[in-house]
Tab-separated table of C-alpha atoms and ligand atoms in Angstrom:
chain	number	residue	atom	x	y	z
A	1244	MET	CA	137.259	-22.119	-43.470
A	1245	ILE	CA	133.548	-21.321	-42.835
A	1246	GLU	CA	133.206	-19.450	-39.680
A	1247	ARG	CA	129.895	-20.161	-38.088
A	1248	SER	CA	128.132	-17.965	-35.440
A	1249	ALA	CA	128.123	-19.114	-31.880
A	1250	ILE	CA	126.536	-16.175	-30.478
A	1251	GLU	CA	124.964	-12.941	-31.936
A	1252	LEU	CA	123.606	-10.027	-30.184
A	1253	GLU	CA	121.452	-7.764	-32.132
A	1254	GLY	CA	120.257	-4.396	-30.587
A	1255	VAL	CA	120.238	-5.664	-27.111
A	1256	VAL	CA	119.132	-3.298	-24.567
A	1257	LYS	CA	118.803	-3.674	-20.907
A	1258	GLU	CA	117.256	-1.300	-18.647
A	1259	TYR	CA	116.943	-1.437	-14.742
A	1260	LEU	CA	114.361	0.604	-12.936
A	1261	SER	CA	116.441	1.851	-9.603
A	1262	HIS	CA	114.724	3.944	-7.354
A	1263	GLY	CA	112.043	5.150	-9.673
A	1264	GLU	CA	114.476	5.823	-12.387
A	1265	VAL	CA	115.072	4.014	-15.603
A	1266	VAL	CA	119.264	2.872	-15.938
A	1267	GLN	CA	120.398	1.592	-19.047
A	1268	ALA	CA	123.085	-0.581	-18.198
A	1269	VAL	CA	123.232	-1.537	-21.953
A	1270	LYS	CA	122.256	0.799	-24.286
A	1271	GLY	CA	122.309	-1.153	-27.818
A	1272	VAL	CA	124.743	-3.777	-28.479
A	1273	THR	CA	125.165	-5.656	-31.572
A	1274	LEU	CA	127.919	-8.184	-32.186
A	1275	ASP	CA	128.513	-11.629	-33.706
A	1276	ILE	CA	130.967	-14.088	-32.460
A	1277	ALA	CA	132.428	-17.049	-34.290
A	1278	GLU	CA	132.502	-20.565	-33.059
A	1279	GLY	CA	135.623	-21.432	-31.152
A	1280	GLU	CA	136.649	-17.870	-31.132
A	1281	PHE	CA	138.393	-16.401	-28.076
A	1282	PHE	CA	136.294	-13.234	-27.682
A	1283	SER	CA	136.536	-10.783	-24.919
A	1284	LEU	CA	134.398	-7.880	-23.614
A	1285	LEU	CA	136.978	-5.100	-22.338
A	1286	GLY	CA	135.746	-1.701	-20.544
A	1287	PRO	CA	136.128	0.170	-17.442
A	1288	SER	CA	133.723	-0.956	-14.238
A	1289	GLY	CA	130.196	-0.121	-14.879
A	1290	CYS	CA	130.163	-0.131	-18.705
A	1291	GLY	CA	127.709	-3.145	-19.079
A	1292	LYS	CA	130.020	-6.102	-19.462
A	1293	THR	CA	128.473	-8.560	-16.719
A	1294	THR	CA	125.041	-7.375	-17.908
A	1295	THR	CA	125.690	-8.300	-21.506
A	1296	MET	CA	127.051	-11.807	-20.223
A	1297	ARG	CA	124.034	-12.436	-18.220
A	1298	MET	CA	122.052	-11.920	-20.798
A	1299	ILE	CA	123.936	-14.369	-23.134
A	1300	ALA	CA	123.722	-16.898	-20.173
A	1301	GLY	CA	119.892	-15.886	-19.971
A	1302	PHE	CA	120.313	-14.940	-16.410
A	1303	GLU	CA	119.003	-11.553	-17.407
A	1304	GLU	CA	116.349	-11.208	-20.624
A	1305	PRO	CA	116.591	-8.206	-22.664
A	1306	SER	CA	114.453	-5.220	-22.580
A	1307	LYS	CA	114.982	-4.893	-26.621
A	1308	GLY	CA	116.707	-6.701	-28.733
A	1309	VAL	CA	117.457	-10.767	-29.845
A	1310	VAL	CA	120.100	-12.896	-28.577
A	1311	ARG	CA	120.969	-16.128	-30.760
A	1312	LEU	CA	122.846	-19.085	-30.020
A	1313	HIS	CA	124.434	-21.122	-32.822
A	1314	GLY	CA	121.704	-19.727	-34.979
A	1315	GLN	CA	118.511	-20.224	-32.823
A	1316	ASP	CA	116.649	-17.195	-31.092
A	1317	VAL	CA	117.017	-18.101	-27.342
A	1318	THR	CA	115.803	-14.464	-26.141
A	1319	ASN	CA	113.192	-15.883	-23.808
A	1320	VAL	CA	114.972	-19.350	-23.390
A	1321	PRO	CA	116.048	-20.025	-19.619
A	1322	PRO	CA	119.501	-20.514	-18.732
A	1323	ASN	CA	119.272	-24.252	-18.033
A	1324	ARG	CA	118.267	-24.847	-21.379
A	1325	ARG	CA	121.201	-22.612	-23.271
A	1326	ASP	CA	123.980	-24.519	-24.090
A	1327	VAL	CA	126.408	-22.243	-22.409
A	1328	ASN	CA	128.192	-22.288	-19.132
A	1329	MET	CA	129.519	-19.562	-16.824
A	1330	VAL	CA	132.499	-19.122	-14.824
A	1331	PHE	CA	132.451	-16.185	-12.406
A	1332	GLN	CA	135.258	-14.618	-10.453
A	1333	SER	CA	134.236	-16.209	-7.174
A	1334	TYR	CA	134.793	-19.770	-7.911
A	1335	ALA	CA	131.844	-21.277	-5.854
A	1336	LEU	CA	133.244	-24.399	-5.395
A	1337	PHE	CA	131.553	-26.767	-2.953
A	1338	PRO	CA	133.796	-26.780	0.272
A	1339	HIS	CA	133.070	-29.933	1.531
A	1340	MET	CA	133.324	-31.995	-1.909
A	1341	SER	CA	136.702	-33.473	-3.249
A	1342	VAL	CA	138.110	-31.737	-6.672
A	1343	TRP	CA	136.722	-34.901	-8.496
A	1344	ASP	CA	133.385	-34.563	-6.740
A	1345	ASN	CA	133.245	-30.996	-7.659
A	1346	VAL	CA	134.159	-31.481	-11.218
A	1347	ALA	CA	131.735	-34.461	-11.524
A	1348	PHE	CA	128.737	-32.786	-9.650
A	1349	GLY	CA	127.084	-31.576	-12.881
A	1350	LEU	CA	127.323	-35.355	-14.624
A	1351	LYS	CA	126.058	-36.969	-11.731
A	1352	GLN	CA	123.017	-34.586	-11.703
A	1353	LYS	CA	122.203	-35.429	-15.437
A	1354	LYS	CA	122.301	-39.088	-14.402
A	1355	THR	CA	125.317	-40.053	-16.661
A	1356	PRO	CA	126.585	-43.281	-16.410
A	1357	GLN	CA	129.198	-44.011	-14.097
A	1358	GLU	CA	131.963	-45.072	-16.363
A	1359	GLU	CA	131.387	-41.990	-18.553
A	1360	ILE	CA	131.541	-39.611	-15.491
A	1361	ARG	CA	134.963	-41.536	-14.440
A	1362	ARG	CA	136.488	-40.839	-18.095
A	1363	ARG	CA	135.166	-37.433	-18.740
A	1364	VAL	CA	136.237	-36.103	-15.334
A	1365	GLY	CA	139.780	-37.816	-15.584
A	1366	GLU	CA	140.120	-36.208	-19.081
A	1367	MET	CA	139.228	-32.824	-18.067
A	1368	LEU	CA	141.484	-33.104	-14.945
A	1369	GLU	CA	144.294	-33.773	-17.083
A	1370	ILE	CA	143.444	-30.764	-19.455
A	1371	VAL	CA	143.075	-28.213	-16.672
A	1372	ASP	CA	146.427	-30.016	-14.980
A	1373	LEU	CA	145.023	-31.244	-11.913
A	1374	GLY	CA	145.707	-34.691	-12.434
A	1375	GLY	CA	146.809	-36.433	-9.196
A	1376	ARG	CA	144.935	-33.967	-7.132
A	1377	GLU	CA	141.552	-35.229	-7.406
A	1378	LYS	CA	140.834	-36.009	-3.638
A	1379	ARG	CA	142.038	-32.729	-2.127
A	1380	ARG	CA	139.340	-30.055	-0.982
A	1381	PRO	CA	139.255	-26.767	-2.437
A	1382	ARG	CA	140.719	-25.131	0.729
A	1383	GLU	CA	144.022	-27.592	0.042
A	1384	LEU	CA	144.622	-25.795	-3.160
A	1385	SER	CA	145.963	-22.298	-4.292
A	1386	GLY	CA	143.755	-19.688	-6.057
A	1387	GLY	CA	145.117	-20.844	-9.561
A	1388	GLN	CA	144.195	-24.397	-8.612
A	1389	GLN	CA	140.876	-23.670	-7.358
A	1390	GLN	CA	139.893	-21.535	-10.434
A	1391	ARG	CA	141.284	-24.629	-12.836
A	1392	VAL	CA	138.732	-26.857	-10.840
A	1393	ALA	CA	135.876	-24.159	-11.567
A	1394	LEU	CA	136.993	-24.325	-15.148
A	1395	ALA	CA	136.967	-28.023	-15.342
A	1396	ARG	CA	133.374	-28.057	-13.725
A	1397	ALA	CA	132.122	-25.776	-16.420
A	1398	LEU	CA	134.006	-27.584	-19.182
A	1399	VAL	CA	133.101	-31.221	-18.407
A	1400	ASN	CA	129.314	-30.501	-19.141
A	1401	ARG	CA	130.792	-29.719	-23.039
A	1402	PRO	CA	129.081	-26.404	-23.166
A	1403	ARG	CA	129.440	-25.129	-26.852
A	1404	ALA	CA	130.241	-21.785	-25.259
A	1405	LEU	CA	131.685	-20.872	-22.066
A	1406	LEU	CA	131.283	-17.653	-20.630
A	1407	LEU	CA	134.113	-16.066	-18.169
A	1408	ASP	CA	133.269	-13.210	-15.782
A	1409	GLU	CA	136.557	-11.558	-14.584
A	1410	PRO	CA	137.769	-15.317	-13.890
A	1411	LEU	CA	141.182	-14.043	-13.004
A	1412	GLY	CA	140.368	-11.161	-10.930
A	1413	ALA	CA	140.871	-12.618	-7.358
A	1414	LEU	CA	144.550	-13.848	-8.155
A	1415	ASP	CA	148.048	-11.901	-7.968
A	1416	LEU	CA	149.707	-10.493	-10.852
A	1417	LYS	CA	152.016	-13.310	-11.713
A	1418	LEU	CA	149.572	-16.188	-11.097
A	1419	ARG	CA	146.899	-14.263	-13.415
A	1420	GLN	CA	149.534	-14.027	-16.355
A	1421	ALA	CA	150.511	-17.568	-15.639
A	1422	MET	CA	146.894	-18.378	-15.990
A	1423	GLN	CA	146.127	-16.216	-18.960
A	1424	LEU	CA	148.495	-18.389	-20.987
A	1425	GLU	CA	147.075	-21.589	-19.604
A	1426	LEU	CA	143.276	-20.586	-20.573
A	1427	LYS	CA	144.324	-19.908	-23.846
A	1428	ARG	CA	145.820	-23.175	-23.870
A	1429	ILE	CA	142.644	-24.961	-22.509
A	1430	GLN	CA	140.514	-23.081	-25.019
A	1431	ARG	CA	142.627	-24.093	-28.303
A	1432	GLU	CA	142.397	-27.843	-26.426
A	1433	VAL	CA	138.806	-27.939	-26.080
A	1434	GLY	CA	138.020	-25.768	-29.221
A	1435	ILE	CA	135.102	-24.267	-27.711
A	1436	THR	CA	133.852	-20.611	-27.941
A	1437	PHE	CA	135.145	-18.760	-24.902
A	1438	VAL	CA	133.535	-15.195	-24.123
A	1439	TYR	CA	135.950	-13.660	-21.585
A	1440	VAL	CA	134.945	-10.323	-19.258
A	1441	THR	CA	137.630	-8.191	-18.242
A	1442	HIS	CA	138.470	-4.461	-17.484
A	1443	ASP	CA	142.070	-5.445	-18.034
A	1444	GLN	CA	143.284	-4.170	-21.355
A	1445	SER	CA	146.511	-6.535	-21.483
A	1446	GLU	CA	144.854	-9.687	-20.384
A	1447	ALA	CA	142.272	-8.952	-23.338
A	1448	LEU	CA	145.116	-8.209	-25.915
A	1449	THR	CA	147.190	-11.483	-24.459
A	1450	MET	CA	144.049	-13.846	-25.188
A	1451	SER	CA	141.499	-12.594	-27.502
A	1452	ASP	CA	140.982	-13.287	-31.125
A	1453	ARG	CA	138.675	-10.191	-31.042
A	1454	ILE	CA	137.944	-7.444	-28.558
A	1455	ALA	CA	134.749	-5.507	-28.034
A	1456	VAL	CA	135.655	-2.493	-26.306
A	1457	MET	CA	132.878	-1.128	-24.364
A	1458	ASN	CA	131.956	2.346	-22.859
A	1459	ASP	CA	128.902	3.249	-21.029
A	1460	GLY	CA	126.457	0.401	-22.322
A	1461	LEU	CA	127.768	0.615	-26.055
A	1462	VAL	CA	130.467	-1.128	-27.981
A	1463	GLU	CA	132.953	1.296	-29.013
A	1464	GLN	CA	135.362	-0.758	-31.425
A	1465	LEU	CA	135.118	-4.461	-31.978
A	1466	ALA	CA	138.304	-5.592	-33.723
A	1467	GLY	CA	141.395	-8.084	-33.267
A	1468	PRO	CA	143.865	-6.808	-30.485
A	1469	ARG	CA	146.493	-5.489	-32.906
A	1470	GLU	CA	143.959	-3.562	-34.738
A	1471	ILE	CA	142.385	-2.018	-31.422
A	1472	TYR	CA	145.648	-1.165	-30.343
A	1473	GLU	CA	147.339	0.615	-33.417
A	1474	ARG	CA	144.086	1.808	-34.969
A	1475	PRO	CA	141.860	3.145	-31.955
A	1476	ALA	CA	138.359	3.533	-33.322
A	1477	SER	CA	137.775	6.637	-30.849
A	1478	THR	CA	139.673	8.626	-28.328
A	1479	PHE	CA	138.074	6.579	-25.623
A	1480	VAL	CA	139.538	3.353	-26.988
A	1481	ALA	CA	143.324	5.131	-27.502
A	1482	GLY	CA	143.131	6.337	-24.002
A	1483	PHE	CA	141.717	2.840	-22.562
A	1484	ILE	CA	144.366	0.516	-24.560
A	1485	GLY	CA	147.834	0.979	-23.462
A	1486	THR	CA	149.899	4.065	-23.060
A	1487	SER	CA	148.955	6.499	-26.124
A	1488	ASN	CA	149.621	10.287	-26.930
A	1489	LEU	CA	146.613	12.569	-28.413
A	1490	LEU	CA	147.114	15.755	-30.166
A	1491	SER	CA	144.667	17.772	-31.667
A	1492	GLY	CA	143.918	21.083	-33.399
A	1493	THR	CA	142.981	22.562	-36.876
A	1494	ALA	CA	144.431	20.705	-39.901
A	1495	ALA	CA	144.802	22.338	-43.317
A	1496	GLY	CA	145.967	21.057	-46.276
A	1497	GLY	CA	146.764	17.746	-44.433
A	1498	VAL	CA	149.230	19.354	-42.087
A	1499	LEU	CA	148.563	20.056	-38.232
A	1500	GLU	CA	150.637	22.903	-37.289
A	1501	THR	CA	151.165	22.692	-33.389
A	1502	GLY	CA	153.569	22.987	-30.501
A	1503	GLY	CA	156.292	24.455	-33.158
A	1504	GLY	CA	156.284	21.712	-35.373
A	1505	ARG	CA	153.836	19.769	-37.631
A	1506	VAL	CA	151.955	16.817	-37.668
A	1507	LEU	CA	151.257	15.005	-41.104
A	1508	VAL	CA	147.682	13.964	-41.140
A	1509	PRO	CA	147.365	13.129	-45.067
A	1510	GLY	CA	143.968	13.808	-46.344
A	1511	HIS	CA	142.249	15.250	-43.413
A	1512	ASP	CA	141.154	18.864	-42.921
A	1513	GLY	CA	139.700	20.659	-39.943
A	1514	VAL	CA	139.590	19.699	-36.260
A	1515	VAL	CA	141.184	16.250	-36.222
A	1516	SER	CA	142.585	14.388	-32.864
A	1517	VAL	CA	145.923	12.208	-33.458
A	1518	THR	CA	146.983	9.494	-31.845
A	1519	ILE	CA	150.345	8.040	-31.705
A	1520	ARG	CA	151.978	4.967	-29.866
A	1521	PRO	CA	154.804	6.071	-27.726
A	1522	GLU	CA	156.949	3.229	-29.072
A	1523	LYS	CA	156.637	4.823	-32.676
A	1524	ILE	CA	158.282	8.102	-31.818
A	1525	ARG	CA	161.932	8.749	-32.352
A	1526	ILE	CA	163.821	11.119	-30.200
A	1527	SER	CA	166.984	13.144	-31.866
A	1528	ALA	CA	168.926	16.162	-30.894
A	1529	ASP	CA	168.580	17.699	-34.424
A	1530	LYS	CA	165.598	18.563	-36.350
A	1531	PRO	CA	164.998	15.172	-38.599
A	1532	ASP	CA	165.161	15.535	-42.560
A	1533	GLY	CA	162.366	14.133	-44.436
A	1534	GLU	CA	158.488	13.727	-44.786
A	1535	LEU	CA	157.791	13.383	-41.218
A	1536	SER	CA	155.977	14.560	-38.496
A	1537	ALA	CA	158.393	16.299	-36.277
A	1538	LEU	CA	157.765	18.571	-32.863
A	1539	PRO	CA	160.209	20.082	-30.752
A	1540	GLY	CA	160.155	19.719	-26.934
A	1541	THR	CA	162.044	19.755	-23.769
A	1542	VAL	CA	162.771	16.304	-21.781
A	1543	ALA	CA	160.852	16.591	-18.707
A	1544	GLU	CA	161.490	12.934	-17.251
A	1545	VAL	CA	163.590	9.924	-18.188
A	1546	VAL	CA	162.661	6.631	-16.670
A	1547	TYR	CA	164.816	3.337	-17.342
A	1548	LEU	CA	162.485	0.509	-17.289
A	1549	GLY	CA	165.018	-2.430	-18.114
A	1550	THR	CA	163.829	-3.445	-21.780
A	1551	TYR	CA	162.893	0.107	-22.703
A	1552	THR	CA	163.213	3.590	-21.480
A	1553	SER	CA	160.474	5.974	-21.095
A	1554	TYR	CA	160.752	9.800	-21.796
A	1555	ALA	CA	158.336	12.342	-21.112
A	1556	VAL	CA	158.597	15.564	-23.287
A	1557	THR	CA	157.071	18.632	-23.064
A	1558	LEU	CA	155.875	20.546	-26.182
A	1559	ALA	CA	156.084	24.387	-26.654
A	1560	ASP	CA	152.394	24.509	-25.799
A	1561	GLY	CA	152.634	22.599	-22.597
A	1562	ALA	CA	151.587	19.235	-23.977
A	1563	GLU	CA	153.314	16.249	-22.697
A	1564	ILE	CA	154.171	13.485	-25.063
A	1565	THR	CA	155.230	10.068	-23.708
A	1566	VAL	CA	158.078	8.074	-25.786
A	1567	PHE	CA	159.434	4.680	-25.566
A	1568	GLN	CA	162.846	3.719	-26.794
A	1569	GLN	CA	163.955	0.245	-27.110
A	1570	ASN	CA	167.088	-0.289	-25.177
A	1571	ALA	CA	168.873	-2.379	-28.126
A	1572	GLN	CA	172.514	-2.627	-28.122
A	1573	ASP	CA	172.638	0.011	-30.803
A	1574	ALA	CA	170.619	2.465	-29.249
A	1575	THR	CA	171.514	5.936	-30.836
A	1576	THR	CA	169.977	8.575	-28.432
A	1577	THR	CA	170.216	8.769	-24.908
A	1578	ALA	CA	168.638	12.333	-23.705
A	1579	GLU	CA	168.650	13.877	-20.546
A	1580	ARG	CA	166.473	15.693	-18.499
A	1581	GLY	CA	166.145	19.181	-19.722
A	1582	ASP	CA	167.596	18.270	-23.022
A	1583	SER	CA	166.018	20.144	-26.217
A	1584	VAL	CA	164.895	17.591	-28.370
A	1585	TRP	CA	162.724	16.796	-31.949
A	1586	LEU	CA	160.001	14.088	-31.834
A	1587	SER	CA	159.490	12.480	-35.012
A	1588	TRP	CA	157.517	9.603	-36.523
A	1589	GLN	CA	156.009	8.537	-39.887
A	1590	ALA	CA	152.715	9.586	-41.469
A	1591	ARG	CA	151.247	6.035	-41.004
A	1592	HIS	CA	151.893	5.981	-37.420
A	1593	SER	CA	149.789	8.877	-36.695
A	1594	TYR	CA	146.188	7.943	-36.128
A	1595	VAL	CA	143.537	10.667	-36.953
A	1596	MET	CA	140.164	11.056	-35.937
A	1597	GLU	CA	137.833	13.641	-37.214
A	1598	SER	CA	136.289	15.214	-34.322
A	1599	ARG	CA	132.674	15.043	-34.295
B	379	ADP	P1	130.464	-4.436	-15.723
B	379	ADP	O1	130.202	-5.562	-15.482
B	379	ADP	O2	130.933	-3.652	-17.032
B	379	ADP	O3	131.162	-3.679	-14.458
B	379	ADP	P2	127.708	-4.050	-15.123
B	379	ADP	O4	126.904	-4.791	-16.352
B	379	ADP	O5	127.714	-5.047	-13.942
B	379	ADP	O6	128.801	-3.458	-15.509
B	379	ADP	O7	126.640	-2.871	-14.819
B	379	ADP	C1	126.360	-1.767	-16.108
B	379	ADP	C2	125.432	-0.663	-15.106
B	379	ADP	O8	124.119	-1.383	-14.677
B	379	ADP	C3	126.107	-0.144	-13.691
B	379	ADP	O9	125.787	1.360	-13.926
B	379	ADP	C4	125.136	-0.884	-12.503
B	379	ADP	O10	125.282	-0.282	-11.762
B	379	ADP	C5	123.971	-0.846	-13.530
B	379	ADP	N1	123.192	-1.946	-12.916
B	379	ADP	C6	123.767	-3.529	-13.218
B	379	ADP	N2	122.682	-4.442	-12.695
B	379	ADP	C7	121.781	-3.764	-11.952
B	379	ADP	C8	120.813	-3.969	-11.405
B	379	ADP	N3	120.157	-5.344	-11.385
B	379	ADP	N4	119.786	-2.829	-10.961
B	379	ADP	C9	120.252	-1.770	-11.159
B	379	ADP	N5	121.035	-1.411	-11.934
B	379	ADP	C10	122.077	-2.339	-12.596
B	380	MG	MG1	131.206	-6.928	-13.892
């Protein structure tokens, strides 16, 4: 398959003048989004996600750098002449118009023939699962349904890319999870590029083909969900995505002696930080045999969470390690608060970063 570029950002910077001071909202972002990709910008509030989206849509002009859509430089092209549409958290539907008229609005503006409007709006309402509700007003719909109307209204224009800025932020958790799967299905069905902004890591992991993790105006890592979760490129990413344990110290000969035990860091020497995901760690009563990283500790907390149990284990040096143990039928260990235990894991489950 030949992957064609839908959206390219090259060295994009955005500076604002705020009370006489220059604020850099985006500090130099370079990325390349493929056609048909579900791509997410993920990061904490204020890291520059919305500003980046607005530059893709054309609502903001970059202070530096280039924006290309489908190979064409659009850096100075106004939003209405870019082949992208944006969906916001506040749906901004027309309250006095029916669902049908809300979705048909853009096509009517463009003087699309009546028959074509009928066909396209009908098709789109089917795709977002709102067939039969076309006569309703927005206030007669649930939050999730309103969001689907907003989606249909954007998609009916057949943009080559759809930009979604925290579109599910106003929905409660259960509805949000249902809508995540729904959005993914719709994206597959219409086959267009989605760029999705969120501060919610589980949302990004669930839906995305690739994720750009942003921090303070920069992309810290750009990779698939699995890679980001298992091989975080920085301590920021490790801390932001899921639960992770962080150990640091000075390694010699590929071994980090810490907390009364040792952590294997093959090929690394000097000051290192090591990330280990909680589900990769085993708990045992005795010191394990074999070529493993192994640390002794004391169980400080046990929380039963249905499919798994979460343990907080305190090491000799006071560091706390979180361990998730699957509650499988043949679960071997049941440690209790106050027990002395050993934690162990295979070297390949340590993700090592040499400190700068
Ligand atoms: P996010 O969407 O990730 O929460 P934003 O892109 O909205 O972040 O904002 C990034 C930074 O830029 C923030 O510090 C914000 O205060 C600042 N910023 C955004 N828009 C403006 C503006 N129009 N004028 C001044 N500063 C702004
Ligand atoms: Mg934002």
